[in-house]
Amino acid sequence: MDNISRVESVNAPTSEDDSEQEQQGCGGSSCCNPKSCIYRFCGLVLMCLLGFGSYFCYDNPAALQDNFMSDLKINTSQFVYLYSWYSWPSVVFCVVGGFLMDRVFGIRLGTVLFALLVVIGVSVVALGAILNKFWLMVAGRFIFGIGGETLAVAQNTYAVLWFKGKELNMVFGLQMSFARVGSTVNFSVMEPIYRWVSKYYDGYTCTGVVLFLASITTVVSLLSTIILAWMDRRAERLLKRRDNQSGEVVRITDIKDFPLSFWMIALACVAYYVAIFPFIALGKVFFIRKFNMTPDEANTVNSIVYTISAVSSPLFGIVVDKLGRNLICCFVSILVTIASHAILAFTFMNPFFGTSLMGLGYSMLASGLWPMVSMVIPEHQLGTAYGVMQAVQNLGLALITLLCGIIVDNGGYLMLEVFFLACLCIALVTIVVIYLYDSNHGGVLNMSAVDREVYEKNRISAEDLEREKLVAAGSMSDITPQDLLQPHSDFHIRNRYLSRIGANLPSHYSENQKGLAYRALR
Amino acid sequence: MASDRLTATVNPGRGRNSSNVELVHVRAVGPNDTLHYVWCFHSTPTVLLALTSHASNLSVMWENFPRTAHSISFNPKPIYSFGMSVNKLYEFNDLNDTGLLDMSNYNETYIHSIEMPDSWEMKNIQQNLESVLLVMEGSWKNDKSFVKRGILRIELETFRDQGHDSILPRLMHSANATQLELSMRNMATNSNFQRGRFAAEIILAANESSESSVFPTAYRSLDDERTPGVFSLIELQTTASKTENKGGYVQWRPVAYVADERDIVNSTETAFYEIKNISNSSSQLNGTLMSAYFGTDLNINLLNAVNVSFGAKGDGFYAQNNISIWTVTIGYGHPPNEFFSLFVILIMSFCLGLPALIILISGLYLCFRRISYRKDDLFLSE
């Protein structure tokens, strides 16, 4: 059974009177009122800032590749370690981090801890550079990887928590474009910063100092997580938003019970993204050789995918918010991307056209696809779910990027494009299958925005009705003192109902044990 | 058309044991005629193709070769002959990192011309049913005045049947062609050029009238399946090849590899320049296979030169890897055309066909569902 959406409760407090009373202390001004747009907007800014530091620092080595290699006396294969030690461990740690956030820390503490991990990781990298210890830098990237990727998971979860049923698609789009801004800013400012610092320091000390300066951005992100945590707490308190009101305990084994539609969304996500990121990584030579571009032009064409998506993904997000119908949106965006790859592969048309189209498709997909997870997974498991999704994506990308290198070296770029088209076909088929599956299971994924609102309302009132029925129907004879002390959760009531009709409950469903063993952790 | 068999002879008429290998003669006997390849390393590396009747034989007057005209000849006379030689190398100082050779700027600070190696050593010769391979390495032993060190390595290979070479750039060759691979290894000169690149001057000669000439064509293709990362193909065709498919051509991919481990990362581009006429050819080509074979005919026959430079903007110049490898085929007839392989066509049709099919089916499904809903409505209203 699904829980009552926590997000709904942010904006739909259990009792209007209570919340209004409490808000009077703050003067009820709009910027302090957790219900107001401005409050949520502030939260949004912080949510975007939260990821900025890690996106900025992620590409520091790439922006300073030549300086890195000459100052630290490393070769290209060693340089690649800085990235592989970031990405491979995160495949596992995304899931672990998302799960810990659901189960142990809660989102607020979890986010702060992950941001702290990022700060530590980035500082260790900088320290490694100052001491000229390459292994220390790699270790720092490892810590950074754990922090950075789980922070991304936390960011997604926050977005759902605050914006579900409102501007969620737009928020996902905006977060993505902000990530792009972070990495773009990095590429444009690191070089000048390095030149400025090199007036005072030289060699590996210079690189180290530059990296320390870069790590300031992660401290800003850490601060924003702390403020966000405070805001979230306040919103919860004022709006009487119950944390984990169901009392359901998240387990790592819940993963196997995730609905089929979730796994298909993850598959579509991987199949789609492998046709974007590895292409951009390998694209430069393709543009130079096939379209006779200069290296600078090729870089511009290559980055246009990100530039366009940075602008258009919030816009597409707004459109999806207004229209709903996420599946149609994904379907169209995959078609657009297929068209763009086909243009690049089978024509000599100016590649600006193809890559711009790809940027549009990519941003459309990102704002349509990620929010779908929040529609098929209950609130209290969202951290785990986004963690799994991120992990699957990272694993897929890491493996496919290796495969793409092999394909290009042996079969050329035409084969690579054909391979990307095949991946996109898989994504397309998956979306169609999700549509068919979903329309047999309520069809929430492809509802229009209006229908979805009605659906959510009905679902909640149906649940409320169900609970009232259960409470009313039950006799009071078996009520324990603990029942009186604890709020009645769906889980609780369901279990009591089940045990009363004589159904066997799994051992971990034992209510008393649950109350003792897991409450303290939350 | 595949030839029946290939026979290679080293220094024909003098024997293999003589002081050094200067000439290799490969005879490819076809169904109607015989194609001879003469590979010569006397002063400039030269490949000569001659199409003759089955009865024709090569004769070399070794005492006069290669100083005297017609000291090497076929008897009876060939139907067609075509030669290509690597005449000299250039080193130029690409200060602006353009990757291009600017011959109008011919001065000491920009460009140096390097004569061909004075000493050639045979590294390998292999003959089997399918192909003949000769590997030669040239070095500047006697004349150290300009080239301090370095090796010019040339691999020549001819094939019984058409196909693709197994290593990059996997040029396509017909049964009527010789593949030449030129690599400049560890070259160091006295030029002190900070941003040095190399270029080669190629000379083409054919027994066509001097009114005919060489036509360059650069094809762009969508397909880089054979040579990853390279989408063009350069062809130089003589008039006879272009009009009747009965002339010589050279063909190459505009790519040079900068490491023995050839892949996209270790590749750079090549550029070629306008086709030039050669003035005062007899003195320039004196002592080469060209003059020994064509003699004074050089003045009335097709004779052109073209420069090919190796390197592209941003590749770090020659000094970054100290090696450049460039491959070209020299052949007779019409240059072979590349096609999509069956595998690519299959996958392409799958990848583009499947989405189309899905859209069609889902469209039909939706229509069908609409119609059946309407029927249900009617049924209910009854």
PDB file of C-alpha atoms in Angstrom, chain A residues 165-317:
ATOM      1  CA  GLY A 165       2.444  17.598  -7.859  1.00  0.00           C
ATOM      2  CA  LYS A 166       3.621  21.171  -8.399  1.00  0.00           C
ATOM      3  CA  GLU A 167       6.591  22.225 -10.497  1.00  0.00           C
ATOM      4  CA  LEU A 168       8.493  18.941 -10.163  1.00  0.00           C
ATOM      5  CA  ASN A 169       9.376  18.487 -13.840  1.00  0.00           C
ATOM      6  CA  MET A 170      10.568  22.056 -14.073  1.00  0.00           C
ATOM      7  CA  VAL A 171      12.657  21.639 -10.943  1.00  0.00           C
ATOM      8  CA  PHE A 172      14.356  18.562 -12.357  1.00  0.00           C
ATOM      9  CA  GLY A 173      15.076  20.473 -15.532  1.00  0.00           C
ATOM     10  CA  LEU A 174      16.433  23.421 -13.603  1.00  0.00           C
ATOM     11  CA  GLN A 175      18.656  21.257 -11.437  1.00  0.00           C
ATOM     12  CA  MET A 176      20.090  19.689 -14.527  1.00  0.00           C
ATOM     13  CA  SER A 177      20.786  22.993 -16.191  1.00  0.00           C
ATOM     14  CA  PHE A 178      22.407  24.246 -13.020  1.00  0.00           C
ATOM     15  CA  ALA A 179      24.665  21.223 -13.024  1.00  0.00           C
ATOM     16  CA  ARG A 180      25.665  22.101 -16.562  1.00  0.00           C
ATOM     17  CA  VAL A 181      26.288  25.687 -15.513  1.00  0.00           C
ATOM     18  CA  GLY A 182      28.575  24.394 -12.758  1.00  0.00           C
ATOM     19  CA  SER A 183      30.648  22.376 -15.153  1.00  0.00           C
ATOM     20  CA  THR A 184      30.724  25.140 -17.787  1.00  0.00           C
ATOM     21  CA  VAL A 185      31.805  27.751 -15.282  1.00  0.00           C
ATOM     22  CA  ASN A 186      34.550  25.371 -14.209  1.00  0.00           C
ATOM     23  CA  PHE A 187      35.871  25.063 -17.738  1.00  0.00           C
ATOM     24  CA  SER A 188      35.922  28.810 -18.241  1.00  0.00           C
ATOM     25  CA  VAL A 189      37.352  30.012 -14.922  1.00  0.00           C
ATOM     26  CA  MET A 190      39.876  27.350 -13.899  1.00  0.00           C
ATOM     27  CA  GLU A 191      42.411  28.320 -16.531  1.00  0.00           C
ATOM     28  CA  PRO A 192      42.499  32.042 -15.533  1.00  0.00           C
ATOM     29  CA  ILE A 193      42.593  31.103 -11.842  1.00  0.00           C
ATOM     30  CA  TYR A 194      45.530  28.823 -12.505  1.00  0.00           C
ATOM     31  CA  ARG A 195      47.356  31.581 -14.359  1.00  0.00           C
ATOM     32  CA  TRP A 196      46.737  34.013 -11.526  1.00  0.00           C
ATOM     33  CA  VAL A 197      47.902  31.589  -8.834  1.00  0.00           C
ATOM     34  CA  SER A 198      50.957  30.630 -10.851  1.00  0.00           C
ATOM     35  CA  LYS A 199      52.285  34.156 -10.264  1.00  0.00           C
ATOM     36  CA  TYR A 200      52.781  33.273  -6.601  1.00  0.00           C
ATOM     37  CA  TYR A 201      53.307  29.502  -6.624  1.00  0.00           C
ATOM     38  CA  ASP A 202      54.558  27.063  -9.159  1.00  0.00           C
ATOM     39  CA  GLY A 203      54.590  23.351  -9.895  1.00  0.00           C
ATOM     40  CA  TYR A 204      52.356  21.025  -7.909  1.00  0.00           C
ATOM     41  CA  THR A 205      51.873  23.593  -5.118  1.00  0.00           C
ATOM     42  CA  CYS A 206      50.169  25.817  -7.640  1.00  0.00           C
ATOM     43  CA  THR A 207      47.799  23.042  -8.718  1.00  0.00           C
ATOM     44  CA  GLY A 208      47.087  22.316  -5.059  1.00  0.00           C
ATOM     45  CA  VAL A 209      46.279  25.933  -4.238  1.00  0.00           C
ATOM     46  CA  VAL A 210      44.012  26.184  -7.273  1.00  0.00           C
ATOM     47  CA  LEU A 211      42.187  23.052  -6.166  1.00  0.00           C
ATOM     48  CA  PHE A 212      41.770  24.457  -2.662  1.00  0.00           C
ATOM     49  CA  LEU A 213      40.250  27.583  -4.166  1.00  0.00           C
ATOM     50  CA  ALA A 214      37.922  25.400  -6.216  1.00  0.00           C
ATOM     51  CA  SER A 215      36.883  23.506  -3.092  1.00  0.00           C
ATOM     52  CA  ILE A 216      35.339  26.716  -1.713  1.00  0.00           C
ATOM     53  CA  THR A 217      32.388  26.023  -4.000  1.00  0.00           C
ATOM     54  CA  THR A 218      31.731  22.772  -2.160  1.00  0.00           C
ATOM     55  CA  VAL A 219      31.733  24.644   1.152  1.00  0.00           C
ATOM     56  CA  VAL A 220      29.058  26.915  -0.310  1.00  0.00           C
ATOM     57  CA  SER A 221      27.110  23.795  -1.217  1.00  0.00           C
ATOM     58  CA  LEU A 222      27.537  22.472   2.321  1.00  0.00           C
ATOM     59  CA  LEU A 223      26.177  25.720   3.742  1.00  0.00           C
ATOM     60  CA  SER A 224      23.202  25.559   1.445  1.00  0.00           C
ATOM     61  CA  THR A 225      22.418  22.012   2.590  1.00  0.00           C
ATOM     62  CA  ILE A 226      22.443  23.211   6.197  1.00  0.00           C
ATOM     63  CA  ILE A 227      20.099  26.111   5.446  1.00  0.00           C
ATOM     64  CA  LEU A 228      17.897  23.806   3.414  1.00  0.00           C
ATOM     65  CA  ALA A 229      17.768  21.340   6.299  1.00  0.00           C
ATOM     66  CA  TRP A 230      16.641  24.143   8.609  1.00  0.00           C
ATOM     67  CA  MET A 231      13.998  25.274   6.134  1.00  0.00           C
ATOM     68  CA  ASP A 232      12.763  21.758   5.630  1.00  0.00           C
ATOM     69  CA  ARG A 233      12.508  21.208   9.385  1.00  0.00           C
ATOM     70  CA  ARG A 234      10.625  24.430   9.811  1.00  0.00           C
ATOM     71  CA  ALA A 235       8.237  23.575   7.033  1.00  0.00           C
ATOM     72  CA  GLU A 236       7.651  20.203   8.568  1.00  0.00           C
ATOM     73  CA  ARG A 237       7.028  21.622  12.016  1.00  0.00           C
ATOM     74  CA  LEU A 238       4.763  24.437  10.921  1.00  0.00           C
ATOM     75  CA  LEU A 239       2.805  22.340   8.488  1.00  0.00           C
ATOM     76  CA  LYS A 240       2.597  19.349  10.796  1.00  0.00           C
ATOM     77  CA  ARG A 241       4.144  17.277   8.059  1.00  0.00           C
ATOM     78  CA  ARG A 242       4.665  13.897   9.592  1.00  0.00           C
ATOM     79  CA  ASP A 243       7.928  12.319   8.842  1.00  0.00           C
ATOM     80  CA  ASN A 244       7.517   8.770   7.722  1.00  0.00           C
ATOM     81  CA  GLN A 245       3.984   8.833   8.972  1.00  0.00           C
ATOM     82  CA  SER A 246       3.396   5.264   7.952  1.00  0.00           C
ATOM     83  CA  GLY A 247       6.128   3.967  10.190  1.00  0.00           C
ATOM     84  CA  GLU A 248       7.183   1.650   7.404  1.00  0.00           C
ATOM     85  CA  VAL A 249      10.760   0.579   7.601  1.00  0.00           C
ATOM     86  CA  VAL A 250      12.908   0.747   4.526  1.00  0.00           C
ATOM     87  CA  ARG A 251      15.006  -2.296   3.870  1.00  0.00           C
ATOM     88  CA  ILE A 252      17.661  -2.851   1.280  1.00  0.00           C
ATOM     89  CA  THR A 253      15.655  -5.892   0.153  1.00  0.00           C
ATOM     90  CA  ASP A 254      12.821  -3.540  -0.780  1.00  0.00           C
ATOM     91  CA  ILE A 255      14.731  -3.085  -3.999  1.00  0.00           C
ATOM     92  CA  LYS A 256      13.551  -6.425  -5.274  1.00  0.00           C
ATOM     93  CA  ASP A 257       9.962  -5.408  -4.684  1.00  0.00           C
ATOM     94  CA  PHE A 258      10.223  -2.219  -6.700  1.00  0.00           C
ATOM     95  CA  PRO A 259       7.560  -2.315  -9.392  1.00  0.00           C
ATOM     96  CA  LEU A 260       8.418  -3.495 -12.860  1.00  0.00           C
ATOM     97  CA  SER A 261       7.750  -0.032 -14.212  1.00  0.00           C
ATOM     98  CA  PHE A 262      10.598   1.350 -12.105  1.00  0.00           C
ATOM     99  CA  TRP A 263      13.082  -1.093 -13.617  1.00  0.00           C
ATOM    100  CA  MET A 264      11.845  -0.314 -17.070  1.00  0.00           C
ATOM    101  CA  ILE A 265      12.272   3.402 -16.402  1.00  0.00           C
ATOM    102  CA  ALA A 266      15.839   2.678 -15.284  1.00  0.00           C
ATOM    103  CA  LEU A 267      16.460   0.649 -18.447  1.00  0.00           C
ATOM    104  CA  ALA A 268      15.089   3.400 -20.659  1.00  0.00           C
ATOM    105  CA  CYS A 269      17.247   5.872 -18.788  1.00  0.00           C
ATOM    106  CA  VAL A 270      20.459   3.903 -19.346  1.00  0.00           C
ATOM    107  CA  ALA A 271      19.656   3.032 -22.949  1.00  0.00           C
ATOM    108  CA  TYR A 272      19.009   6.687 -23.651  1.00  0.00           C
ATOM    109  CA  TYR A 273      21.915   8.229 -21.791  1.00  0.00           C
ATOM    110  CA  VAL A 274      24.521   5.965 -23.387  1.00  0.00           C
ATOM    111  CA  ALA A 275      23.616   7.547 -26.698  1.00  0.00           C
ATOM    112  CA  ILE A 276      24.414  11.011 -25.336  1.00  0.00           C
ATOM    113  CA  PHE A 277      27.379  11.114 -22.966  1.00  0.00           C
ATOM    114  CA  PRO A 278      29.769   8.737 -24.752  1.00  0.00           C
ATOM    115  CA  PHE A 279      28.904  10.476 -27.997  1.00  0.00           C
ATOM    116  CA  ILE A 280      29.938  13.820 -26.568  1.00  0.00           C
ATOM    117  CA  ALA A 281      33.109  12.295 -25.153  1.00  0.00           C
ATOM    118  CA  LEU A 282      34.098  10.913 -28.561  1.00  0.00           C
ATOM    119  CA  GLY A 283      32.506  13.591 -30.707  1.00  0.00           C
ATOM    120  CA  LYS A 284      35.352  16.026 -31.201  1.00  0.00           C
ATOM    121  CA  VAL A 285      37.364  13.954 -33.684  1.00  0.00           C
ATOM    122  CA  PHE A 286      34.156  13.008 -35.472  1.00  0.00           C
ATOM    123  CA  PHE A 287      33.294  16.657 -36.103  1.00  0.00           C
ATOM    124  CA  ILE A 288      36.836  17.526 -37.156  1.00  0.00           C
ATOM    125  CA  ARG A 289      37.266  14.664 -39.581  1.00  0.00           C
ATOM    126  CA  LYS A 290      33.809  14.211 -40.988  1.00  0.00           C
ATOM    127  CA  PHE A 291      32.740  17.831 -41.243  1.00  0.00           C
ATOM    128  CA  ASN A 292      36.184  19.385 -41.764  1.00  0.00           C
ATOM    129  CA  MET A 293      35.933  21.586 -38.692  1.00  0.00           C
ATOM    130  CA  THR A 294      38.741  23.186 -36.773  1.00  0.00           C
ATOM    131  CA  PRO A 295      39.274  21.851 -33.239  1.00  0.00           C
ATOM    132  CA  ASP A 296      37.702  25.005 -31.788  1.00  0.00           C
ATOM    133  CA  GLU A 297      34.607  24.713 -33.931  1.00  0.00           C
ATOM    134  CA  ALA A 298      34.346  21.048 -33.017  1.00  0.00           C
ATOM    135  CA  ASN A 299      34.431  21.928 -29.321  1.00  0.00           C
ATOM    136  CA  THR A 300      31.663  24.463 -29.819  1.00  0.00           C
ATOM    137  CA  VAL A 301      29.477  21.995 -31.688  1.00  0.00           C
ATOM    138  CA  ASN A 302      30.152  19.407 -29.029  1.00  0.00           C
ATOM    139  CA  SER A 303      29.211  21.649 -26.142  1.00  0.00           C
ATOM    140  CA  ILE A 304      26.061  22.888 -27.841  1.00  0.00           C
ATOM    141  CA  VAL A 305      24.199  19.830 -26.539  1.00  0.00           C
ATOM    142  CA  TYR A 306      24.789  20.991 -22.984  1.00  0.00           C
ATOM    143  CA  THR A 307      24.286  24.670 -23.750  1.00  0.00           C
ATOM    144  CA  ILE A 308      20.906  24.023 -25.326  1.00  0.00           C
ATOM    145  CA  SER A 309      19.834  21.662 -22.589  1.00  0.00           C
ATOM    146  CA  ALA A 310      20.826  24.171 -19.907  1.00  0.00           C
ATOM    147  CA  VAL A 311      18.431  26.689 -21.417  1.00  0.00           C
ATOM    148  CA  SER A 312      15.633  24.431 -22.535  1.00  0.00           C
ATOM    149  CA  SER A 313      15.290  21.830 -19.808  1.00  0.00           C
ATOM    150  CA  PRO A 314      13.518  24.105 -17.289  1.00  0.00           C
ATOM    151  CA  LEU A 315      11.259  25.271 -20.108  1.00  0.00           C
ATOM    152  CA  PHE A 316      10.409  21.728 -21.116  1.00  0.00           C
ATOM    153  CA  GLY A 317       9.906  21.016 -17.415  1.00  0.00           C
TER     154      GLY A 317
END
